[in-house]
PDB file of C-alpha atoms in Angstrom:
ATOM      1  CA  UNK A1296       0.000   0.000   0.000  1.00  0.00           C
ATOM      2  CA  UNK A1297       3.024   2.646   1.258  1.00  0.00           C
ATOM      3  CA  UNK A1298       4.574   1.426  -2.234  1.00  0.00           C
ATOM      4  CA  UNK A1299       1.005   2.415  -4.413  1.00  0.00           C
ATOM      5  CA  UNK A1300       0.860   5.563  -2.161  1.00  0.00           C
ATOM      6  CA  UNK A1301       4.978   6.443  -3.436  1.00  0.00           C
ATOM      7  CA  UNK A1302       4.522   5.884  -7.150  1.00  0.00           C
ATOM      8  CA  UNK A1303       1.294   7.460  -7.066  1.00  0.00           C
ATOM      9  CA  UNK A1304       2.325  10.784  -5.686  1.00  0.00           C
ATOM     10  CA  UNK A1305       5.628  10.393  -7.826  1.00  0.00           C
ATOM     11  CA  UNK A1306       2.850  10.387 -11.226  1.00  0.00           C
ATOM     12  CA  UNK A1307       1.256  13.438  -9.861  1.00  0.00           C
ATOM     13  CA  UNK A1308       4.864  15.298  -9.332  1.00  0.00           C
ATOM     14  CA  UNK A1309       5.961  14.340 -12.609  1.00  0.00           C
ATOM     15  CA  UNK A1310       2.217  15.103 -14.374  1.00  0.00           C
ATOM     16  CA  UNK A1311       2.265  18.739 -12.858  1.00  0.00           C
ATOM     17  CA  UNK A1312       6.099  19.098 -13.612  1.00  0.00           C
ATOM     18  CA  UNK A1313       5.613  18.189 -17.300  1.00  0.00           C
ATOM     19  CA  UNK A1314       2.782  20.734 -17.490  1.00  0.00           C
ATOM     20  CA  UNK A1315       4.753  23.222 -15.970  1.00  0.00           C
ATOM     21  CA  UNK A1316       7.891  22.521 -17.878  1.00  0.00           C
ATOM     22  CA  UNK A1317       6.289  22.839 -21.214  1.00  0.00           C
ATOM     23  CA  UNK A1318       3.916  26.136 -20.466  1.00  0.00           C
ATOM     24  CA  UNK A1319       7.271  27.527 -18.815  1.00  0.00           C
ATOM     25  CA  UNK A1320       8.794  26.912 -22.602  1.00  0.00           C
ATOM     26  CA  UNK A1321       5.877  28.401 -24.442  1.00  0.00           C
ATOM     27  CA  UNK A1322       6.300  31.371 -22.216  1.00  0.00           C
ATOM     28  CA  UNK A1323      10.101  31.759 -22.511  1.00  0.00           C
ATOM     29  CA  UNK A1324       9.255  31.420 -26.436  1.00  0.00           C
ATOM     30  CA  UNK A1325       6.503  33.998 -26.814  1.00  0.00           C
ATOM     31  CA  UNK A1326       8.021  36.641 -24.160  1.00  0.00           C
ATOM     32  CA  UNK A1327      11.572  36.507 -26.470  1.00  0.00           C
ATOM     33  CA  UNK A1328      10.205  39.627 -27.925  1.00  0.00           C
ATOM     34  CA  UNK A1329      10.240  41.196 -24.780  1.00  0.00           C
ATOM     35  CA  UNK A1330      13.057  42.723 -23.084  1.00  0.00           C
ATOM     36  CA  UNK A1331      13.871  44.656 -20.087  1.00  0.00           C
ATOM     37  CA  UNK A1332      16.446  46.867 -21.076  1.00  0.00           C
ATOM     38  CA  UNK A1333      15.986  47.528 -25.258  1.00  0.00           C
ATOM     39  CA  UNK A1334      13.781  48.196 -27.631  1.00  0.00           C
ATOM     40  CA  UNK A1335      13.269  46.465 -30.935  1.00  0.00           C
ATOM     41  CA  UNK A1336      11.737  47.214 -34.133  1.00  0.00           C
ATOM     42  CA  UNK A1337      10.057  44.129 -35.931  1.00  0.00           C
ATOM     43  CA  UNK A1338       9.090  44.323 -39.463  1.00  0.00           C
ATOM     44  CA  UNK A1339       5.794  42.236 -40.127  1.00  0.00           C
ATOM     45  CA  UNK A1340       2.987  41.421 -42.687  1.00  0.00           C
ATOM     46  CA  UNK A1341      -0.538  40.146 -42.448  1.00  0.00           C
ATOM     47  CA  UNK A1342      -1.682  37.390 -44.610  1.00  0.00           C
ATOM     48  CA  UNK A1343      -5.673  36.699 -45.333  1.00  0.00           C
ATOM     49  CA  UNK A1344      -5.958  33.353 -46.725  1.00  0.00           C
ATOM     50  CA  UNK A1345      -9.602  31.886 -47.817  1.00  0.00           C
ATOM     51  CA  UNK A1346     -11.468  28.871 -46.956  1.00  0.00           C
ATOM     52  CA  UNK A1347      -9.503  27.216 -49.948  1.00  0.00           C
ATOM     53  CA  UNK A1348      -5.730  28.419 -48.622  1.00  0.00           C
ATOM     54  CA  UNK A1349      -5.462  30.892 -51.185  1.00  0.00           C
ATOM     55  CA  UNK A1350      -4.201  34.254 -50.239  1.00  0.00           C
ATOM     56  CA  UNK A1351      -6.047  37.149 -50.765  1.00  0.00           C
ATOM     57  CA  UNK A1352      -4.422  40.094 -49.150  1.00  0.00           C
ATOM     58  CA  UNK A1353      -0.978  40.833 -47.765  1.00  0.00           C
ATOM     59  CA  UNK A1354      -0.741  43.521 -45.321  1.00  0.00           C
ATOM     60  CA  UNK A1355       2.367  45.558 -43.977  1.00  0.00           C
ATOM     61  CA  UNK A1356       2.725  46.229 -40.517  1.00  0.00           C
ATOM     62  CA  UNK A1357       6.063  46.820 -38.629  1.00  0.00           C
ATOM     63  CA  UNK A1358       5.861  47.224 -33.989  1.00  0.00           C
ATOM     64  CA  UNK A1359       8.270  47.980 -31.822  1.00  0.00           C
ATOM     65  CA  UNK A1360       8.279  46.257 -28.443  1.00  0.00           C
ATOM     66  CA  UNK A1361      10.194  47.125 -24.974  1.00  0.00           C
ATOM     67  CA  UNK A1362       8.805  44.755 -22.378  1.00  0.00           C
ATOM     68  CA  UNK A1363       5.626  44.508 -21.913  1.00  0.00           C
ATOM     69  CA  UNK A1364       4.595  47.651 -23.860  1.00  0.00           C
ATOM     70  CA  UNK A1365       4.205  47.642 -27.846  1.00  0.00           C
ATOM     71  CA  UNK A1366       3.461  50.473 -30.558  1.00  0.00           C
ATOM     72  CA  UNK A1367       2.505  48.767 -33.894  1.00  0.00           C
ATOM     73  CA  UNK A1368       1.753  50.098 -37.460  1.00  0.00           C
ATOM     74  CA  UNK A1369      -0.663  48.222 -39.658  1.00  0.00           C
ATOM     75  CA  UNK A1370      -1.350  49.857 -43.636  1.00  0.00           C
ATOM     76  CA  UNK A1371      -4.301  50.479 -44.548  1.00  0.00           C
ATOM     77  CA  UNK A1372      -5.640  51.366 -47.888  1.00  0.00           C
ATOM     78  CA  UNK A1373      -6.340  54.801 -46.957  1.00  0.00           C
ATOM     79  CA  UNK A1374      -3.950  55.500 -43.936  1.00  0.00           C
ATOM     80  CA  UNK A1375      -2.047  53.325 -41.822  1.00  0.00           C
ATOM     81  CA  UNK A1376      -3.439  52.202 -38.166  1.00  0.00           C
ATOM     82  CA  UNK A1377      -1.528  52.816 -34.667  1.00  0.00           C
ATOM     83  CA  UNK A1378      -1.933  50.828 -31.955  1.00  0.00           C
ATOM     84  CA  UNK A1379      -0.182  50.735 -28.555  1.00  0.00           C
ATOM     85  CA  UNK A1380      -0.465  48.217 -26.094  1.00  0.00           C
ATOM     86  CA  UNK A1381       0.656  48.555 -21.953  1.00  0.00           C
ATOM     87  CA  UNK A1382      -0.653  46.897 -19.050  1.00  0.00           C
ATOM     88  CA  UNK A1383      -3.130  48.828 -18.392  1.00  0.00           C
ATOM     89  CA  UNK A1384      -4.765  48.555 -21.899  1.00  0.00           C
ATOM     90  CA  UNK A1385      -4.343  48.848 -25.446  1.00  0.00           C
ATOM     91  CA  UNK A1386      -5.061  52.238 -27.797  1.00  0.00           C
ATOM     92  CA  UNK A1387      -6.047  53.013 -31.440  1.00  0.00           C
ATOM     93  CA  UNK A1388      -4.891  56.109 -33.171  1.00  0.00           C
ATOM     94  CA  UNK A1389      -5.003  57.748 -36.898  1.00  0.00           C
ATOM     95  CA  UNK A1390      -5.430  60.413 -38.403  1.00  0.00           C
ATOM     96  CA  UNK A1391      -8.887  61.330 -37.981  1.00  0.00           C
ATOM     97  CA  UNK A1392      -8.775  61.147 -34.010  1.00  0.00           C
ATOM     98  CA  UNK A1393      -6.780  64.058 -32.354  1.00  0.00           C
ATOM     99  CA  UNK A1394      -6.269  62.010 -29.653  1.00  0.00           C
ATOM    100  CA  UNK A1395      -5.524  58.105 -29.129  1.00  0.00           C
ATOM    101  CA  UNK A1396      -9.025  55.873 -27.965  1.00  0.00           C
ATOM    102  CA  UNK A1397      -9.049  53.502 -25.456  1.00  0.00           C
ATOM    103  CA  UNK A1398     -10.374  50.253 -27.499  1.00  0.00           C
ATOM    104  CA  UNK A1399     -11.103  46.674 -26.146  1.00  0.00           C
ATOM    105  CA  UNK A1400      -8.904  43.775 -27.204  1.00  0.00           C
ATOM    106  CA  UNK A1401     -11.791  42.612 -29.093  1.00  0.00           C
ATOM    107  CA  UNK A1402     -11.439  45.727 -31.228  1.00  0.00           C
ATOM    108  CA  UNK A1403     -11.072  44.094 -34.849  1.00  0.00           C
ATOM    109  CA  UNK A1404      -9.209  45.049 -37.959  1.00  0.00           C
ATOM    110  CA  UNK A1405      -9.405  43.002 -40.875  1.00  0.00           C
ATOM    111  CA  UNK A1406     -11.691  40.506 -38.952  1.00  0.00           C
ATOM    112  CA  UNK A1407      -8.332  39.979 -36.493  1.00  0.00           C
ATOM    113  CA  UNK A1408      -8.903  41.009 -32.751  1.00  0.00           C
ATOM    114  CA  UNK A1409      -5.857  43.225 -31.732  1.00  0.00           C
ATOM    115  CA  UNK A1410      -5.606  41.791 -28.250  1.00  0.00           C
ATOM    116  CA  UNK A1411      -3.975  38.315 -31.104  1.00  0.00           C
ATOM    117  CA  UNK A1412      -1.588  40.715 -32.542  1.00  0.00           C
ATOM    118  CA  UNK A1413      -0.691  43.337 -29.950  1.00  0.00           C
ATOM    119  CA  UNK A1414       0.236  39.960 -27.620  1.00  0.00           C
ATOM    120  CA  UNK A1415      -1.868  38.509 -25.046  1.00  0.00           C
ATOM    121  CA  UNK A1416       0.102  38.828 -21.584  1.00  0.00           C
ATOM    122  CA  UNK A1417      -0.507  34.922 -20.316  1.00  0.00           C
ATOM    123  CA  UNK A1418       1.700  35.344 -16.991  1.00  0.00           C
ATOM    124  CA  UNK A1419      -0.509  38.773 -15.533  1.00  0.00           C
ATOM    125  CA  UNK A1420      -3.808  38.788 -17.297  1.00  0.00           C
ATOM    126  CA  UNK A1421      -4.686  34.867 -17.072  1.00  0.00           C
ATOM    127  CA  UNK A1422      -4.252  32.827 -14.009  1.00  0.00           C
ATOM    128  CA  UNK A1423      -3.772  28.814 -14.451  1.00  0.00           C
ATOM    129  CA  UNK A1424      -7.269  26.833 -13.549  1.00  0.00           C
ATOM    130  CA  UNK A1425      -5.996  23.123 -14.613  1.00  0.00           C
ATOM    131  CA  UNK A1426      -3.189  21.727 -15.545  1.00  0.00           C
ATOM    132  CA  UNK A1427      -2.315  17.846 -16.965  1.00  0.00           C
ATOM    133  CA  UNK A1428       1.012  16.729 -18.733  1.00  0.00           C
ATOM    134  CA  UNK A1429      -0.428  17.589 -22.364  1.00  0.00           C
ATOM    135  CA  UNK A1430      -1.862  20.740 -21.751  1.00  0.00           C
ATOM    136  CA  UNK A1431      -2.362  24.147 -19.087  1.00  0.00           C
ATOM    137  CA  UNK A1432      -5.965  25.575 -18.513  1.00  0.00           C
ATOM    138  CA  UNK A1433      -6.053  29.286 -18.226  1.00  0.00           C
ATOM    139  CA  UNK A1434      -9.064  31.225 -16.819  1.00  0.00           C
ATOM    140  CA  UNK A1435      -9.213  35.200 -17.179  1.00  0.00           C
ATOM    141  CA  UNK A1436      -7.651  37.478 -14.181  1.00  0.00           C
ATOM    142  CA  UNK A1437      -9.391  40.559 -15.029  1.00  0.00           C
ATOM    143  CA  UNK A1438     -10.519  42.465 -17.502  1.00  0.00           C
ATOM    144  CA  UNK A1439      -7.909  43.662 -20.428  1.00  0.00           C
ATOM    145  CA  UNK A1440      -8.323  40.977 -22.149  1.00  0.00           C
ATOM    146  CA  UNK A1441     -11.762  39.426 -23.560  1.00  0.00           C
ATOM    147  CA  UNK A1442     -11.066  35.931 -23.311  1.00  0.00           C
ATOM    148  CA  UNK A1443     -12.366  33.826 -20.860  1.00  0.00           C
ATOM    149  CA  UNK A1444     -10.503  30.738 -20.973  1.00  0.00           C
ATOM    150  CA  UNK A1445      -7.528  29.459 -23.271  1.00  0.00           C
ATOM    151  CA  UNK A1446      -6.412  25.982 -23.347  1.00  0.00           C
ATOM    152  CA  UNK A1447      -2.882  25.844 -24.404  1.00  0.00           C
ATOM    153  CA  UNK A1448      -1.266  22.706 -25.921  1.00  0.00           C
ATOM    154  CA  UNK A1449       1.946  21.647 -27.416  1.00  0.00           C
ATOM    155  CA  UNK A1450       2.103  20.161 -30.876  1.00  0.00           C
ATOM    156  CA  UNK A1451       5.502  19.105 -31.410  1.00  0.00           C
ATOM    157  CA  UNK A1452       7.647  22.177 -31.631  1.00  0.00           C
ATOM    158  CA  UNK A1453       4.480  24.429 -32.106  1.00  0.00           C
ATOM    159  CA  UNK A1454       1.929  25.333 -29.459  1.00  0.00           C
ATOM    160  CA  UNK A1455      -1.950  25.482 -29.814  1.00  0.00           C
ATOM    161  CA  UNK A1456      -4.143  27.975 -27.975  1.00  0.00           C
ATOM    162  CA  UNK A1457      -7.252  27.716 -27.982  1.00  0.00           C
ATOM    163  CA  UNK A1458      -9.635  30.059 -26.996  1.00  0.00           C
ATOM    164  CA  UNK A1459     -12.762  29.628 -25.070  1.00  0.00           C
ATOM    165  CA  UNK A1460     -16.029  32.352 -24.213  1.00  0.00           C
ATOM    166  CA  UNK A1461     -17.466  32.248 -20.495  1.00  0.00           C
ATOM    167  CA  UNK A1462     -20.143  29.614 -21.885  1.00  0.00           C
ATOM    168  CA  UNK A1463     -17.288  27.327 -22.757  1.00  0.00           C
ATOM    169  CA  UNK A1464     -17.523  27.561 -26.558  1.00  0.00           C
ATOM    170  CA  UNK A1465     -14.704  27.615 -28.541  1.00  0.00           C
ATOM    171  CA  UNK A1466     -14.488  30.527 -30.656  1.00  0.00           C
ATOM    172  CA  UNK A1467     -11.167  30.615 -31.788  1.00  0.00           C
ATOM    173  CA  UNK A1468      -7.899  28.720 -32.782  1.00  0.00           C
ATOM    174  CA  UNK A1469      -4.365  30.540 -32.790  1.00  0.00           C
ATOM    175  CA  UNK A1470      -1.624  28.630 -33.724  1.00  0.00           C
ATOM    176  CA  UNK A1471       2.093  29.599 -32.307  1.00  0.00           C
ATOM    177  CA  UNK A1472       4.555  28.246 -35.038  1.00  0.00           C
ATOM    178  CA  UNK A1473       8.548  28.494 -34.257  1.00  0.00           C
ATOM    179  CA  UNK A1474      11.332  29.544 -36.024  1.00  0.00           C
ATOM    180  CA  UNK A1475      14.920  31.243 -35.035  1.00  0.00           C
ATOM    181  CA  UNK A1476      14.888  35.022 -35.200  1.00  0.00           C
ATOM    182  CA  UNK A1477      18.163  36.479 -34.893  1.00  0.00           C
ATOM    183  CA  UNK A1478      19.372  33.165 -33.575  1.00  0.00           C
ATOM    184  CA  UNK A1479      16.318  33.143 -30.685  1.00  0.00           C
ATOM    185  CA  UNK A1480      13.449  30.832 -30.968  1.00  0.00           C
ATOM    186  CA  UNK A1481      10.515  32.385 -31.256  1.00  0.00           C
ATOM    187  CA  UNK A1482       6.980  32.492 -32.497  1.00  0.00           C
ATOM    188  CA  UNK A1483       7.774  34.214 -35.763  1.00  0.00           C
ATOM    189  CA  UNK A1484       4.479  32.587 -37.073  1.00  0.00           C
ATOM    190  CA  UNK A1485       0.887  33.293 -35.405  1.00  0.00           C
ATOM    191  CA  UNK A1486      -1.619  31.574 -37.288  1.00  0.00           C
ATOM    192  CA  UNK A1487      -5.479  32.949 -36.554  1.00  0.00           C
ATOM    193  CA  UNK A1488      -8.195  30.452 -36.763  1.00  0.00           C
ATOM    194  CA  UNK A1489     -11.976  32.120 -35.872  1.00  0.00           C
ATOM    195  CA  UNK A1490     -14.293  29.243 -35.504  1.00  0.00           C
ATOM    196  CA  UNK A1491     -17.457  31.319 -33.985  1.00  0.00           C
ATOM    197  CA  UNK A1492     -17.933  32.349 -37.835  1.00  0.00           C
ATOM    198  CA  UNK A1493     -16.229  29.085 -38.754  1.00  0.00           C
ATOM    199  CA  UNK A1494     -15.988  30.794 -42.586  1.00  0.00           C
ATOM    200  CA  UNK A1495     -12.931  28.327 -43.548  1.00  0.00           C
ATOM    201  CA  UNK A1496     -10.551  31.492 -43.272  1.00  0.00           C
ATOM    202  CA  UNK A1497      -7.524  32.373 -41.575  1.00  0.00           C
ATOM    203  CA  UNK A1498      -4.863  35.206 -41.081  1.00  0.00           C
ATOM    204  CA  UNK A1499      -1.137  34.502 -40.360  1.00  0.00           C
ATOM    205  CA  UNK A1500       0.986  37.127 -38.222  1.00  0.00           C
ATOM    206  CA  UNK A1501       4.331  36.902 -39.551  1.00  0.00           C
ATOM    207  CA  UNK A1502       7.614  38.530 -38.385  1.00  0.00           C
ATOM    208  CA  UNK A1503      10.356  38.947 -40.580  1.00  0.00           C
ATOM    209  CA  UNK A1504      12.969  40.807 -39.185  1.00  0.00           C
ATOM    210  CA  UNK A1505      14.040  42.000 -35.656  1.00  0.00           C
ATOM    211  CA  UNK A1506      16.255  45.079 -35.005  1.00  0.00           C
ATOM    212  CA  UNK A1507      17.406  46.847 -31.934  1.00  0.00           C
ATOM    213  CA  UNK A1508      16.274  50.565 -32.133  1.00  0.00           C
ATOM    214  CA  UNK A1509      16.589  53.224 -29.495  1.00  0.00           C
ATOM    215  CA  UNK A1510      13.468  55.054 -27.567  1.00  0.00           C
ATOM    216  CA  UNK A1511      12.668  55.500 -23.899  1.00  0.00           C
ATOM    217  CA  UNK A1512      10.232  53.051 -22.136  1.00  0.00           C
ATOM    218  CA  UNK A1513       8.452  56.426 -20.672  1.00  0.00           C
ATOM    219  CA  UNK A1514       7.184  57.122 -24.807  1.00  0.00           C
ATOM    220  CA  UNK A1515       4.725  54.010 -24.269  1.00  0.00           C
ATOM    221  CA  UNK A1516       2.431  56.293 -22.682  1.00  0.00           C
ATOM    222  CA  UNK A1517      -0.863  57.238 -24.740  1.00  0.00           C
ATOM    223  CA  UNK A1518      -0.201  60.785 -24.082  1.00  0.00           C
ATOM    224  CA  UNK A1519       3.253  60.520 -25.802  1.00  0.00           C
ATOM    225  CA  UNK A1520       1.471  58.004 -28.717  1.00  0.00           C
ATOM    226  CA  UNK A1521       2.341  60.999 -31.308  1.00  0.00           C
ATOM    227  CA  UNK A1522       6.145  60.894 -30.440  1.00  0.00           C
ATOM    228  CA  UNK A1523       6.176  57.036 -31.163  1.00  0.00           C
ATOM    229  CA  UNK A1524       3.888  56.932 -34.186  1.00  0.00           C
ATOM    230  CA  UNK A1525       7.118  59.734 -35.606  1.00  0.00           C
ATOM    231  CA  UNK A1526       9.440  57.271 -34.875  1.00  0.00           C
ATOM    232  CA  UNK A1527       7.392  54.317 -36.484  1.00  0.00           C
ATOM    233  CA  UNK A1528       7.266  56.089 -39.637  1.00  0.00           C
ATOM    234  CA  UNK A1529      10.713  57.019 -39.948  1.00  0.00           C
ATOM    235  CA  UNK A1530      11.891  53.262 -39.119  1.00  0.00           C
TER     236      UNK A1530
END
């Protein structure tokens, strides 16, 4: 019985270790963006592919990212798009607006919500509900982001997220796919699945290129959004 008692509390160690081991690895993947002491300029493009995997737009966009704060740049046919994202929420700004709006995460462009693009923060805005060997249960901390629960999974070198509403319907499927950037592995890949229109569709994220650019952490403000979207344009 002591014997049955052993190996069964050495499965659970090992279960829970194994979960933690491979949602510390996503994490150390997707925050390799981030960093605490520089800033870096990614260039990026959006791809709309159809139900049929044909693509039928390609869009620029270029961000640059100093921990957990980003400023990104999507074209648009008429003018380009700003968006910043800090912890305490994320921002929209163009032309038209004399001053940057406070949006959701669920605030959409091109069908894409910006809380996929601008970077979900996992470790501060989701708190871990379940966890087995195969996969970590998230359940929302508060309220920046929209989703309610996300079920992460590993797919060989690839991770799945998949996100949940507060009925427990899946809505949406975002794929992480890896690849070395600048020598780092990272999630230079973010394919968007929306399943709550299930229209056959999907958007890739792609990052092609990381530099190290220089601008002060106090710029990711939304009162200092003008100063950034300057240096965005002359990157």
């Amino acid at each position: 019985m002591k014997k049955f008692f052993f190996t069964f509390i050495l499965f659970i160690s090992f279960s829970l270790l194994s979960a933690e081991d491979f949602f510390t690895d996503f994490l150390s993947i997707y925050n390799s963006y981030e960093s605490l002491s520089s800033a870096y300029l990614y260039t990026q493009k959006l791809l709309e592919y159809n139900a049929d995997g044909q693509l039928v737009s390609e869009t620029p966009a270029k961000s640059i990212v100093f921990d957990k704060y980003e400023v990104s740049r999507i074209e648009q046919k008429k003018e380009p798009l700003y968006f910043l994202s800090t912890p305490a929420g994320y921002w929209i700004k163009n032309n038209k607006l004399k001053q940057p709006m406070k949006i959701s995460g669920n605030y959409k462009v091109m069908d894409i919500q910006m809380q996929d693009i601008l970077r979900l923060d996992f470790e501060n805005d989701f708190v871990i509900e379940q966890k087995t060997d195969e996969t970590v249960f998230l359940k929302r901390a508060n309220k920046k982001s929209t989703y309610s629960f996300i079920k992460i999974m590993q797919n060989q070198n690839d991770y799945i997220a998949e996100i949940y509403d507060n009925k427990m319907q899946k809505i949406k499927t975002i794929k992480y796919i890896c690849s070395n950037l600048n020598e780092v592995k990272s999630f230079t890949t973010i394919q968007i699945y929306d399943e709550f229109i299930a229209s056959g569709s999907h958007y890739d994220y792609i990052t092609l290129a990381q530099q190290k650019t220089s601008v002060s952490k106090m710029l990711f403000n939304p009162i200092y959004i003008n100063e950034l979207i300057k240096l965005l344009d002359t990157l």
